[in-house]
Structures are given as C-alpha cells and as structure tokens.
Amino acid sequence: MEKSSYASASSGEIAAVAAGGGRPVRVIPLRHPQEAVSRRSIPSSPSWWSVALERARGMGPRDWAETALPCLSWMRRYRWKEDLQADLAAGVTVGVMLVPQAMSYAKLAGLHPIYGLYTGFVPLFVYAIFGSSRQLAVGPVALVSLLVSNVLGGIVDSSSELYTELAILLAFMVGILECLMGLLRLGWLIHFISHSVISGFTTASAIVIALSQIKYFLGYSVTRSSKIIPLVESIIGGIDQFSWPPFVMGSSFLTILLIMKKLGKSNKRLRFLRASGPLTAVVLGTIFVKIFRPSSISVVGEIPQGLPKFSIPRGFEHLMSLMPTAVLITGVAVLESVGIAKALAAKNGYELDSNKELFGLGIANVCGSFFSSYPATGSFSRSAVNHESAAKSGLSGIIMGIIIGSALLFMTPLFTDIPQCALAAVVISAVTGLVDYEEAIFLWSIDKKDFFLWSITFITTLIFGIEIGVLVGVGFSLAFVIHESANPHIAVLGRLPGTTVYRNTLQYPEAYTYNGIVVVRIDAPIYFANISYIKDRLREYELNLPNSNRGPLVGRVYFVILEMSPVTYIDSSAVQALKDLHQEYKDRHIQIAIANPNRQVHLLLSRSGIIDMIGTGWCFVRVHDAVQVCLQQVQSSSSNDMKLSPQASGDLVDSITSPMAQQRYSFLKKLWKSPDENGSTGSEVQPLLHQNLV
C-alpha cells in the first residue's frame, strides 16, 4: 500500500478509489462549522455573564424582590386554610424537639446550655426570611458542635469566657464564608466530595460523639478529643470511678428514646413519638431529680432567663487560627444542609438553588453571631420530622423560633434540674441515625473503589480526628477524579450485525470488526492530562492487533478511526499531541479518520490545522461512512497485492481456482451487497443481547 494512497487523499480521491472498488460508497458530507453558520445563522454559545445579564434584564420588580427575599415566593402562594394548620403542627412538633436538643448540643460543644437555645432562636427567624428551603430545620447540630469543641478545646479552656467568645466568632466567620460562596456561586464545589466520603466521615463522627457523651453515663470525666484512641484510653483509665445511678438513668432514657424513635419511624400514626422523645426524656429526668434529689446525678444548673442581647463578636485576634476550622465547618454545614434541602425540595415538588441556600444559611449565622449563637446549620433529624409533619413553608421555622423564644422567656427556671445524662442520651440517640454501616455493605457489593473511600475516611476520622479525616477523604476522592480523568475509558467499536450501529466489542462480542481497521471511541474530553494515555492506548491497538472477523486478510493496521462524539473539549496540548500522532502514523503508512466531532471540537481541529493535515476527506458524519471508505481502500490494496479481486480485474468467480480465494471472494460479495434504505448492509436486524455496561 502506497503512502500517498492514505495520508494525502482528498474527498475526490476517496470517491474514485471507492468507485474503482466496484461499488460507490454513500457518504454523508461533514459540514464545516463556519459553513454551517454561513448557511444558517446559529449563534455561538453565550458566556455565563451574558446569560446572567440577559436574565437580569428580563426580571421584573417581583422577581428581584423574590431573589432578595426568597420567603416572598412561598408567601405569595400561601394557602392559609390548607397550609396554616400543617405549618403550626410541624413548627410546634419540631420546636418541642429542638429545646432539649439545643441544650444537649451546646454541652457537646463545650458551651453552657443557654447558648444552644440562643443558636436555635435568631437563626431560625433569619433563615425563614432568606432561606430558600421550606422544610429545612436549622439550628445547632451534633457534628458542628463536636467540631467547635474540638478546635476551641485546643486553644483555650472551656470554662473561660474567651471560649464562648471564640465559638460566637466562629458563627460569624462561617456565615461570611457561606455568604461569599453563595454570592460567588460556588455551590458546585461540594460536588467534588463523594457520597461515600460523607457517609464514612459522618459514621466515624457519630461514634466519636457518642463516646464523648458517655462520661455523663459513667459519672466521671473523660478526655475531650475527636480521636477514638484517647477517648477509649480515658474511659478505661477512669473505670474505678464508675457510678451506677447515672449509668442506669442514662441507659434507661437512651432505651426509651430509641424505642420511641423506632416506633415513630415504623408507624405513621405514632410519628409524634419520634419528635416527643427528647422532651419525654428531659421531663422524666427532671421529675425524678426534683423528687429524689440524688447527689450522684449531675444536673444542668442555673440557666439565664430572657432573650439574647445584641453584641458584636469579639476575639478577632484569633481569626487566623480559627480559619481552617471555619472552612471545615462551612464545608460540613453546606454538605449537611444543601444535601437534605435539595432532597426535601424534590419530595415536595419545587426547585432549590444551592447558591441561594448558601446565602440564606450565611445570613442566618452572621445575624445569629450578633445574638450569642454558635454555628448553626440544617439538621437531618429535625428536618426529617418537619417534612413528616407536612410542613408547607418557612412559617414552620418561625413557629419553632417562637417556641424557643417562649422557653427563654418563661421556662428556663424549669431547666435547672435537667440531668446531664438525659441530655447525653438525647445526643446519642440523635447520632445513631448517622451510623451508616449499611452504606459500607452496599458499596462493597457494587463498587470496591467507593468502599475504599468510605473505609479510609472512616478509619482516618476515628484515629486521627475529624480534620484529618475530612482532608484524607476529600484528597482521595479528588485523586480518584483526577485518575479517572487522566485515564479515560477507550472502547474498540464493532458493527452490530444487520445495522449501521457501532458499539463496544467487549459489550457486544458478536459485533463485526474489520481487518486493517481499528475503530476507537474516546469517552472523555481530550486535554493535557489524558492525551499521553490516549496515545499509548492507540499505539497498543496498533501493536496488539485486535482480533477481527470481517474484511480482507491483512497483517497490520492501515486505518485508525476516531469516534469523537463523546469528546466535548480539546485543548492546545491535545492538538499538538494529535499532530505528533498523525506524523507518526503517516511515517508508518497509517491513515487517521475522524467521525462525528461536535461543532466546537470540529472548529478547533480546523483552526489548528489538524483537519488540513489529515485531509478533509477523512472527516465523516458517521462511523459507518468512515468504515465503508476504509474498507474499500483495504479491499483495493489487498486485491492488487494478491491479484485476487474480481472487482479490480473483471474476472468471474470461476476464474479463481484457489479454494481460499474463492471463499474470500464469496465473503466480499456478501459484504459489499447493496445497502438497504436505512443504509444497512444486512437485511436482518439482530437483537441487542448484551445489556451490561463495559
């Protein structure tokens, strides 16, 4: 086969060769993008800022008002007769649940219980106005409380006033970060953290949280840490100080809470038990303490009465030391809040903008920090109860805030004798739902890579702490993303019998492949990170010739057809690499053909000169067109070399005396029968037998 037959063939030459082969090849012309634009005015893809500007121009006063205050969206459509009763019921239910939980989570954060109530007060009202979710219940949560305790415990003693000031400053910093993410539309960043990492992290954190609260059951102090080894060592080391009364009381309350939670989940008519469980434990514990006055049971103590006062956060000299934790809390808050908010929005039939949600959470935290709250975010458990109670709008959040405000004004004297073990039981029962071992079993059965991510995040969080666990999990997650991007899936394609459809030969082993021709589909953008891998795979296909079952018998590859429909982008490094690859193939008398590039990729290949190098006649709309032309070339060359082609010589089959040559001619005759109306070379369409993805 001569070099000029392939490397520099034009469209006319291909047509001539095809005609010389005996049968004209029907090829759909691939139209150049600029030619398409000249024939029909197709606007180029607009930039993001032009889209935003156009959208802003089309917005009326009502749209601008709803953008600034998302609450106006549900207020305008609010049905007072149908929705008010549901919102009242949901608000009261979750508000009653929030009072004991808020105090419990404040203790987990190393703060006085009153700050939990403060965190469940102002942020609720602010979020109801600026938040876009209608069912999300914001306030203090266990995971964020543990993060606050973990970082501040290493800076200052929890009994000092500075500890409280830094916790409030954290709320301000987290709020600012969330607002910036919302304004800069950075909500997409959370998509880089896989679900398996989140599940492994929350499972390990739930175990650490439960162990950190066990001290109220045991009756002696335990080291404050987010690592499991110091916690276990401290628990074992102080076992000689074990006290029975708080253990029995705490275990009893925990059992009651878990039973009520189970019944509330399994029976819709008993769903109120799930929400009333924490209040039940607190009320029973308080009554017991007031009646029997056991000296071995520690209680909450005096709680200030009244609403929080306005004050500016202090401790800004510690800003830099708190920044890593503020970023971590922001990430956890975003994942926890936006994730459940989107799920609830889908269940209730409305769309939710992640960036608006981030801004609403940020404003809630910033405003809350001026009223002595520590970082607040959306709660899984309370949001689930709010949804199950049929909450229709943010009004349910306002009702929750009213209940917390009423508790601050009138009920704090009743909280004095709440047993600490009862609050600990509330925390432990809440975090049991975060222990997601079933996810690990599921991942093991379907995807070992995701199971590895879950396991490594879980183990590192337990052993090295929450910050290291998050960093390792996210690091491995990004490493897998980079690896998948740098090593894209590349498939060798074959024609399904009786069709012009080309599919992965690993998925469809019965697909026809042709000697001397390799059809390759690259299932990813081509850019600097993966072009070397792609070139290596193409060389591999050339050296290790795939087993083909159709076409003239040839000993090597003459054509490489690149199916480029999945390729959405090509960068300059890939352009240069494709030029080098073309030159290498040209030196070895191999022709590259391109099939079905999208408009942007085709335009870039044309501007970079690759189309001119390859030849415009070697760019096709369909893979089938490219294979037809290449087959004619291979057939013509093979026949000329072996002097066995009746198409080239005009001899009849009877003049071919070799049995093997007669078989080859018979095969070629079947192969080159006239296409039907659909362009198929066969009349019978066989079923697609293999459905598993490869």
XYZ file of C-alpha atoms in Angstrom:
694
model
C 0.000 0.000 0.000
C 1.470 3.322 -1.003
C 1.819 6.185 1.466
C 0.085 8.623 -0.871
C -2.988 6.402 -1.003
C -3.884 7.319 2.586
C -2.003 10.196 4.080
C -2.917 12.798 1.483
C -6.108 11.515 -0.075
C -8.820 14.044 -0.763
C -12.553 13.565 -0.984
C -12.393 13.123 -4.741
C -9.617 10.544 -4.467
C -11.618 8.567 -1.915
C -14.648 8.580 -4.196
C -12.510 7.439 -7.114
C -10.957 4.621 -5.156
C -14.357 3.601 -3.911
C -15.717 3.578 -7.444
C -12.686 1.612 -8.564
C -13.502 -0.893 -5.870
C -16.679 -1.759 -7.715
C -19.444 -0.095 -5.717
C -19.981 3.582 -4.865
C -19.864 4.367 -1.156
C -22.669 6.550 0.125
C -21.040 9.087 2.437
C -22.887 11.888 4.229
C -20.724 15.024 3.916
C -19.463 16.517 7.161
C -20.259 20.223 7.050
C -17.663 22.644 8.375
C -18.925 24.675 11.371
C -18.199 28.025 9.698
C -20.020 26.877 6.559
C -22.990 25.831 8.684
C -23.069 29.247 10.322
C -22.920 30.993 6.954
C -25.835 28.951 5.617
C -27.906 29.254 8.708
C -27.300 31.864 11.383
C -26.533 29.866 14.529
C -25.452 31.992 17.493
C -22.351 30.913 19.359
C -22.675 29.649 22.914
C -23.143 32.696 25.157
C -20.817 33.296 28.079
C -22.075 32.902 31.631
C -22.011 36.632 32.302
C -24.040 37.427 29.171
C -26.595 34.798 30.232
C -26.768 36.337 33.708
C -27.095 39.838 32.233
C -29.879 38.743 29.886
C -31.685 37.040 32.742
C -31.367 40.155 34.904
C -32.835 42.310 32.129
C -35.838 40.044 31.902
C -36.567 40.171 35.632
C -39.381 42.352 36.896
C -39.761 44.000 40.325
C -41.432 40.885 41.744
C -38.574 38.672 40.543
C -35.984 40.981 42.088
C -37.897 41.003 45.376
C -38.099 37.194 45.457
C -34.380 36.955 44.694
C -33.539 39.221 47.629
C -36.166 37.689 49.949
C -36.937 34.075 48.986
C -39.697 33.985 51.613
C -41.845 36.125 49.279
C -42.033 33.152 46.911
C -43.979 30.953 49.338
C -45.817 33.894 50.928
C -47.321 34.860 47.587
C -48.690 31.337 47.038
C -49.571 30.579 50.644
C -52.955 28.935 51.188
C -53.976 29.961 54.684
C -56.801 27.472 55.097
C -54.855 24.437 53.840
C -51.272 25.214 54.862
C -51.509 27.054 58.178
C -52.638 24.054 60.204
C -49.832 21.866 58.801
C -47.187 24.531 59.472
C -48.447 25.055 63.028
C -48.349 21.339 63.763
C -44.872 20.929 62.235
C -43.487 24.032 63.949
C -44.743 23.008 67.375
C -43.541 19.414 66.947
C -40.009 20.326 65.870
C -39.841 23.251 68.331
C -40.586 20.920 71.235
C -37.916 18.575 69.881
C -35.398 21.414 69.480
C -35.475 22.707 73.088
C -33.758 19.697 74.705
C -31.615 19.038 71.628
C -30.298 22.605 71.600
C -29.164 22.363 75.217
C -27.640 18.919 74.593
C -25.644 20.066 71.559
C -24.388 23.128 73.416
C -22.989 20.812 76.103
C -21.364 18.750 73.343
C -19.753 21.942 72.014
C -18.357 22.672 75.497
C -20.723 25.619 75.983
C -23.371 26.449 78.566
C -26.789 25.028 77.529
C -28.211 28.555 77.143
C -26.076 29.088 74.019
C -27.787 26.149 72.372
C -31.127 27.886 72.911
C -29.683 31.135 71.569
C -28.471 29.262 68.449
C -31.981 27.891 67.978
C -33.604 31.320 68.234
C -32.414 34.172 65.971
C -31.017 31.996 63.105
C -34.440 30.358 62.692
C -36.200 33.674 62.044
C -33.477 34.913 59.705
C -33.375 31.678 57.725
C -37.166 31.684 57.342
C -36.787 35.029 55.538
C -33.617 34.461 53.486
C -33.548 30.663 53.152
C -34.973 29.008 50.061
C -35.929 25.642 51.577
C -39.401 25.376 53.057
C -38.768 22.273 55.171
C -35.158 22.633 56.373
C -34.892 23.000 60.165
C -31.786 24.974 61.092
C -30.115 25.320 64.450
C -27.377 23.560 66.446
C -26.353 20.087 65.246
C -24.158 17.374 66.753
C -21.404 17.291 64.130
C -20.775 21.038 64.093
C -20.910 21.090 67.896
C -18.169 18.447 68.014
C -16.045 20.456 65.569
C -16.426 23.577 67.720
C -15.441 21.662 70.852
C -12.500 20.007 69.129
C -10.840 23.167 67.847
C -11.603 25.510 70.721
C -10.552 22.933 73.312
C -7.027 23.100 71.882
C -6.900 26.897 72.115
C -8.493 27.805 75.442
C -10.153 26.165 78.446
C -13.887 25.590 78.003
C -14.672 27.234 81.339
C -13.220 30.589 80.293
C -15.188 33.454 78.795
C -12.861 33.509 75.754
C -14.054 30.014 74.803
C -17.609 31.301 74.405
C -16.445 34.396 72.525
C -14.499 32.281 70.030
C -17.488 29.998 69.478
C -19.609 33.049 68.635
C -16.828 34.388 66.387
C -16.838 31.057 64.548
C -20.523 31.583 63.748
C -19.684 34.978 62.248
C -16.804 33.566 60.182
C -18.842 30.603 58.932
C -21.660 32.968 57.979
C -19.328 35.216 55.988
C -17.839 32.223 54.155
C -21.285 30.844 53.316
C -22.446 34.241 52.039
C -19.357 34.543 49.840
C -19.903 31.062 48.431
C -23.499 31.934 47.651
C -22.703 35.302 46.063
C -19.822 33.885 44.008
C -21.967 30.893 43.024
C -19.502 28.351 44.382
C -22.097 25.789 45.406
C -20.743 23.442 42.726
C -17.606 22.880 44.832
C -19.468 20.469 47.118
C -19.945 18.101 44.181
C -16.259 17.148 44.445
C -16.931 15.369 47.733
C -18.397 11.953 47.044
C -21.276 10.433 48.980
C -19.046 7.611 50.218
C -16.665 10.128 51.826
C -19.554 11.924 53.528
C -21.007 8.647 54.784
C -17.677 7.404 56.169
C -16.996 10.749 57.813
C -20.407 11.061 59.472
C -20.333 7.443 60.669
C -16.959 7.915 62.372
C -18.032 11.279 63.779
C -21.199 9.725 65.219
C -19.104 7.134 67.082
C -16.781 9.832 68.438
C -19.766 11.965 69.508
C -21.376 9.029 71.314
C -18.137 8.196 73.147
C -17.636 11.840 74.119
C -21.064 11.813 75.818
C -20.521 8.521 77.658
C -18.903 10.408 80.539
C -22.343 11.550 81.697
C -23.385 7.893 81.855
C -20.255 6.742 83.698
C -20.201 9.528 86.280
C -16.585 10.617 85.777
C -14.672 12.974 83.491
C -13.373 11.770 80.119
C -10.713 13.417 77.968
C -12.182 15.770 75.365
C -10.939 14.615 71.975
C -12.144 13.908 68.446
C -9.883 10.822 68.240
C -11.119 7.449 69.362
C -7.897 6.164 70.954
C -7.560 8.922 73.620
C -11.277 8.631 74.340
C -11.132 4.868 74.870
C -7.963 5.144 76.949
C -9.584 7.802 79.135
C -12.767 5.753 79.564
C -10.796 2.643 80.557
C -8.384 4.590 82.786
C -11.162 6.084 84.934
C -13.253 2.936 85.289
C -12.517 2.801 89.032
C -14.642 5.981 89.404
C -17.661 4.354 87.771
C -21.039 5.341 89.286
C -24.181 3.221 88.899
C -27.002 5.791 89.282
C -26.187 7.975 86.228
C -25.451 4.861 84.156
C -28.799 3.282 84.975
C -30.697 6.546 84.428
C -28.880 7.406 81.206
C -29.263 3.884 79.794
C -32.974 3.904 80.650
C -33.502 7.236 78.888
C -31.497 6.076 75.869
C -33.601 2.921 75.632
C -36.809 4.957 75.833
C -35.574 7.357 73.153
C -34.549 4.584 70.763
C -37.855 2.754 71.206
C -39.883 5.918 70.614
C -37.722 6.766 67.605
C -38.207 3.288 66.145
C -41.958 3.342 66.684
C -42.230 6.829 65.212
C -40.408 5.757 62.058
C -42.205 2.464 61.529
C -45.784 3.624 62.210
C -47.169 6.799 60.666
C -49.852 7.096 63.346
C -47.115 7.144 66.013
C -44.792 9.585 64.261
C -45.306 12.086 67.103
C -43.267 9.735 69.345
C -40.130 10.433 67.321
C -40.406 14.178 67.889
C -41.540 13.982 71.511
C -38.820 11.519 72.560
C -36.200 14.094 73.643
C -38.769 16.123 75.576
C -40.038 12.956 77.261
C -36.542 12.010 78.466
C -35.867 15.516 79.756
C -39.224 15.804 81.555
C -38.939 12.366 83.177
C -35.372 13.067 84.262
C -36.284 16.451 85.704
C -39.248 14.999 87.652
C -37.038 12.218 89.043
C -34.363 14.664 90.194
C -36.881 17.038 91.761
C -38.490 14.192 93.716
C -35.493 12.140 94.855
C -32.628 14.677 94.738
C -29.885 12.084 94.059
C -26.461 13.504 94.825
C -24.695 11.305 92.246
C -26.734 12.688 89.333
C -25.224 15.885 87.884
C -27.702 18.467 86.614
C -27.557 21.385 84.191
C -27.717 24.098 86.844
C -28.943 27.640 86.582
C -29.871 28.929 83.121
C -30.225 32.689 82.488
C -33.734 33.842 81.715
C -34.560 36.181 78.834
C -33.786 36.711 75.185
C -30.202 37.167 73.967
C -28.893 40.713 73.768
C -27.249 42.298 70.752
C -23.434 42.282 70.880
C -20.552 42.417 68.402
C -18.458 39.210 68.186
C -15.064 39.531 69.852
C -11.732 37.713 69.742
C -10.736 38.742 66.220
C -7.058 38.371 67.174
C -7.647 34.605 66.921
C -9.099 34.924 63.416
C -6.280 33.154 61.575
C -6.097 30.239 64.000
C -9.847 29.702 63.611
C -9.891 29.982 59.815
C -9.172 26.289 58.995
C -11.959 25.179 61.335
C -14.324 27.810 59.928
C -13.663 26.445 56.432
C -14.218 22.883 57.649
C -17.451 23.774 59.463
C -18.624 25.621 56.357
C -17.976 22.565 54.226
C -19.756 20.243 56.651
C -22.654 22.683 57.026
C -23.005 23.054 53.275
C -22.981 19.303 52.710
C -25.430 18.652 55.511
C -27.807 21.497 54.758
C -27.804 21.701 50.976
C -27.952 17.936 50.627
C -31.070 17.467 52.733
C -32.636 20.722 51.482
C -32.404 19.525 47.877
C -33.820 16.135 48.792
C -36.764 17.702 50.612
C -37.375 20.168 47.775
C -37.575 17.278 45.289
C -40.026 15.411 47.533
C -42.240 18.491 47.876
C -42.248 19.448 44.209
C -40.184 22.636 43.983
C -36.681 23.544 42.845
C -33.935 24.769 45.129
C -30.935 26.920 44.188
C -27.818 25.814 46.089
C -26.302 29.286 45.940
C -29.409 30.944 47.392
C -29.441 28.304 50.111
C -25.815 29.057 50.971
C -26.535 32.771 51.184
C -29.561 32.163 53.419
C -27.522 29.997 55.800
C -24.737 32.576 55.808
C -27.070 35.456 56.709
C -28.615 33.314 59.468
C -25.192 32.637 61.006
C -23.982 36.229 60.692
C -27.127 37.596 62.340
C -27.037 34.832 64.944
C -23.487 35.725 65.924
C -24.740 39.193 66.962
C -27.095 37.439 69.381
C -24.646 34.992 71.015
C -25.185 31.920 68.858
C -22.511 29.493 67.707
C -22.533 27.998 64.157
C -25.951 26.742 63.057
C -26.871 24.621 60.085
C -29.602 22.317 58.825
C -30.378 19.232 60.906
C -31.083 15.834 59.344
C -33.295 14.600 62.143
C -35.327 17.771 62.735
C -35.731 18.416 59.006
C -36.995 14.874 58.535
C -39.536 15.369 61.336
C -40.521 18.729 59.847
C -41.134 17.058 56.473
C -43.023 14.146 58.029
C -45.199 16.643 59.891
C -46.222 18.060 56.481
C -44.572 21.481 56.814
C -45.501 23.624 53.806
C -43.369 26.753 54.173
C -40.841 28.668 56.216
C -43.635 29.604 58.606
C -42.944 26.356 60.456
C -39.423 27.661 61.161
C -40.836 30.903 62.536
C -43.083 28.891 64.872
C -40.025 26.916 66.055
C -38.293 30.190 66.835
C -41.338 31.409 68.783
C -41.281 28.235 70.904
C -37.562 28.690 71.649
C -38.208 32.356 72.499
C -41.027 31.350 74.845
C -38.735 28.828 76.522
C -36.078 31.523 77.017
C -38.606 33.951 78.480
C -40.668 31.708 80.727
C -39.276 28.182 81.085
C -35.577 28.445 81.939
C -36.192 28.018 85.719
C -37.619 24.576 84.925
C -34.416 23.562 83.133
C -32.233 23.862 86.235
C -32.735 20.253 87.382
C -32.387 18.535 83.994
C -29.978 15.574 84.448
C -26.853 15.752 82.326
C -27.244 12.056 81.483
C -30.669 12.802 79.979
C -29.156 15.400 77.624
C -26.365 12.943 76.774
C -28.979 10.312 75.932
C -30.657 12.814 73.600
C -27.350 13.388 71.760
C -26.504 9.681 71.485
C -29.975 8.767 70.220
C -29.751 11.541 67.618
C -26.354 10.453 66.244
C -27.290 6.772 65.980
C -29.017 7.687 62.721
C -25.667 8.881 61.354
C -24.026 5.456 61.778
C -24.411 4.238 58.211
C -22.837 0.763 58.210
C -25.424 -0.368 55.656
C -23.849 2.044 53.175
C -20.494 0.289 53.597
C -22.098 -3.105 52.897
C -23.862 -1.685 49.848
C -20.657 -0.115 48.493
C -18.735 -3.366 48.967
C -21.287 -5.161 46.819
C -21.338 -2.665 43.930
C -18.114 -0.622 43.876
C -14.886 -1.503 45.706
C -13.417 1.917 44.919
C -16.203 3.727 46.764
C -15.950 1.199 49.589
C -12.255 2.057 49.868
C -13.130 5.755 50.052
C -15.700 5.042 52.772
C -13.243 2.897 54.732
C -10.251 5.228 54.530
C -12.365 8.230 55.556
C -13.960 6.268 58.408
C -10.642 4.940 59.762
C -8.682 8.187 59.492
C -11.502 10.175 61.119
C -11.610 7.752 64.039
C -7.850 7.549 64.552
C -6.523 10.968 63.530
C -9.501 13.247 64.157
C -12.193 14.974 62.181
C -9.986 17.478 60.342
C -7.530 14.843 59.110
C -10.380 12.502 58.228
C -12.058 15.118 56.052
C -8.809 16.083 54.336
C -7.837 12.469 53.633
C -11.316 11.586 52.375
C -11.555 14.620 50.103
C -7.956 14.106 48.960
C -8.585 10.502 47.935
C -11.885 11.494 46.341
C -10.169 14.140 44.202
C -7.345 11.707 43.431
C -9.872 9.235 42.035
C -11.480 12.017 39.982
C -8.093 13.003 38.557
C -7.183 9.371 37.873
C -10.448 8.746 36.029
C -9.969 11.935 34.039
C -6.355 11.118 33.159
C -7.213 7.510 32.246
C -10.468 7.785 30.289
C -12.448 4.858 29.006
C -11.497 3.981 25.433
C -13.525 1.403 23.528
C -12.859 -0.560 20.350
C -16.060 -0.488 18.316
C -17.635 -3.027 16.007
C -20.747 -3.018 13.808
C -23.803 -4.765 15.199
C -24.998 -7.406 12.705
C -27.687 -6.156 10.351
C -27.256 -2.497 11.375
C -25.005 0.510 10.858
C -24.670 0.926 14.614
C -21.203 0.603 16.170
C -20.796 -0.444 19.792
C -18.132 -1.594 22.248
C -16.885 -5.037 21.251
C -16.461 -6.025 24.905
C -20.132 -5.372 25.471
C -21.218 -6.892 22.150
C -18.784 -9.689 21.181
C -20.901 -10.534 18.135
C -20.172 -7.107 16.594
C -18.292 -7.117 13.268
C -14.712 -5.794 13.237
C -12.601 -5.430 10.101
C -9.032 -6.423 9.344
C -6.715 -3.471 8.908
C -9.185 -1.042 10.526
C -9.479 -0.091 14.204
C -12.486 1.968 15.282
C -11.827 3.665 18.622
C -14.222 5.721 20.753
C -12.723 8.105 23.347
C -15.266 8.631 26.117
C -13.886 11.859 27.599
C -12.613 15.332 26.735
C -9.058 15.247 25.364
C -6.669 17.520 27.234
C -3.126 17.701 28.594
C -3.735 15.260 31.473
C -5.003 12.337 29.404
C -3.522 12.766 25.929
C -0.454 10.639 26.755
C -2.679 7.812 27.979
C -4.817 8.043 24.834
C -1.739 7.937 22.571
C -0.399 4.916 24.461
C -3.680 3.057 24.048
C -3.791 3.838 20.311
C -0.234 2.521 19.906
C -1.270 -0.563 21.865
C -4.126 -1.225 19.436
C -1.684 -0.892 16.557
C 0.918 -3.274 18.018
C -1.541 -5.761 19.517
C -3.889 -6.076 16.599
C -7.453 -6.741 17.815
C -8.963 -9.989 16.559
C -11.107 -9.072 13.566
C -13.744 -11.216 11.913
C -14.518 -9.403 8.661
C -12.753 -7.893 5.662
C -9.754 -8.874 3.510
C -6.939 -10.639 5.340
C -4.196 -8.105 6.035
C -1.380 -8.317 8.527
C -1.452 -4.901 10.125
C -3.480 -1.757 10.806
C -3.906 0.662 7.903
C -6.674 2.884 9.308
C -7.480 4.237 12.771
C -10.964 5.763 13.003
C -11.568 8.043 15.988
C -15.239 8.204 17.033
C -15.322 11.642 18.679
C -18.968 12.178 19.589
C -18.262 11.831 23.368
C -15.331 14.295 23.123
C -16.710 17.605 24.376
C -13.450 19.539 24.556
C -9.892 19.538 23.197
C -7.114 21.783 24.500
C -3.920 23.019 22.871
C -1.774 20.228 24.353
C -4.098 17.645 22.833
C -3.963 19.444 19.475
C -0.160 19.248 19.441
C -0.247 15.597 20.509
C -2.709 14.761 17.731
C -0.368 16.416 15.221
C 2.528 14.308 16.504
C 0.378 11.177 16.374
C -0.642 11.961 12.791
C 3.003 12.337 11.796
C 3.910 9.035 13.465
C 1.069 7.277 11.674
C 1.993 8.935 8.401
C 5.542 7.598 8.662
C 4.110 4.093 9.113
C 1.539 4.498 6.304
C -1.455 4.611 8.655
C -4.323 6.994 8.000
C -6.358 8.661 10.760
C -10.058 9.228 10.140
C -12.331 11.332 12.361
C -16.018 10.573 12.813
C -18.795 12.695 14.274
C -16.937 15.505 16.087
C -19.188 18.086 17.706
C -19.234 21.652 16.428
C -16.757 23.141 18.911
C -14.274 20.283 18.575
C -14.528 20.334 14.776
C -13.960 24.093 14.738
C -10.888 23.797 16.972
C -9.443 20.971 14.884
C -9.986 23.045 11.758
C -8.422 26.221 13.170
C -5.410 24.306 14.467
C -4.733 22.805 11.036
C -5.357 19.181 12.005
C -8.198 18.808 9.512
C -5.914 20.010 6.701
C -3.163 17.631 7.838
C -5.472 14.620 7.971
C -7.411 15.638 4.884
C -10.953 16.943 4.746
C -11.998 13.753 3.007
C -11.130 11.778 6.134
C -13.700 13.529 8.338
C -17.069 11.812 8.455
C -20.507 12.289 9.957
C -20.888 8.600 10.817
C -18.506 5.849 11.828
C -20.180 3.657 9.226
C -19.217 6.091 6.464
C -15.605 6.034 7.591
C -15.556 2.222 7.762
C -17.071 1.928 4.260
C -14.416 4.162 2.726
C -11.593 2.481 4.633
C -12.867 -0.977 3.680
C -12.846 -0.015 0.006
C -9.245 1.121 0.407
C -8.185 -2.045 2.249
C -10.030 -4.238 -0.245
C -8.488 -2.484 -3.253
C -4.978 -2.633 -1.841
C -5.323 -6.256 -0.722
C -6.713 -7.296 -4.093
C -3.982 -5.503 -6.038
C -1.282 -7.078 -3.908
C -2.699 -10.640 -4.141
C -4.213 -10.332 -7.678
C -7.452 -11.912 -6.462
C -10.042 -9.148 -6.776
C -12.722 -9.698 -9.435
C -13.808 -6.109 -8.874
C -10.385 -4.873 -9.991
C -9.735 -7.366 -12.800
C -13.244 -8.037 -14.102
C -12.718 -11.828 -13.926
C -15.554 -14.134 -12.955
C -15.516 -16.232 -9.815
C -14.978 -19.320 -11.956
C -11.544 -17.998 -12.955
C -10.420 -18.143 -9.331
C -9.040 -21.599 -8.835
C -7.769 -21.370 -5.218
C -10.410 -22.581 -2.700
C -9.253 -19.999 -0.194
C -9.523 -17.228 -2.783
C -12.998 -18.402 -3.736
C -14.068 -18.268 -0.084
C -12.645 -14.751 0.220
C -14.418 -13.603 -2.910
C -17.692 -15.108 -1.708
C -17.294 -13.289 1.562
C -16.506 -9.964 -0.152
C -19.527 -10.383 -2.365
C -21.764 -10.739 0.677
C -20.018 -7.862 2.427
C -20.405 -5.436 -0.470
C -24.044 -6.114 -1.278
C -26.153 -3.013 -1.862
C -27.187 -1.139 1.274
C -30.864 -1.013 2.064
C -32.894 2.170 2.525
C -31.624 2.610 6.056
C -28.011 2.342 4.964
C -27.642 -1.144 6.426
C -25.601 -3.782 4.600
C -27.710 -6.585 6.039
C -31.415 -7.232 5.868
C -31.882 -8.836 9.243
C -31.617 -6.739 12.427
C -30.473 -8.925 15.305
C -31.474 -8.182 18.921
C -29.007 -6.468 21.235
C -28.241 -9.350 23.561
C -25.741 -7.843 25.982
C -27.079 -5.023 28.116
C -24.373 -4.805 30.796
C -22.222 -1.694 30.586
C -18.499 -2.035 29.996
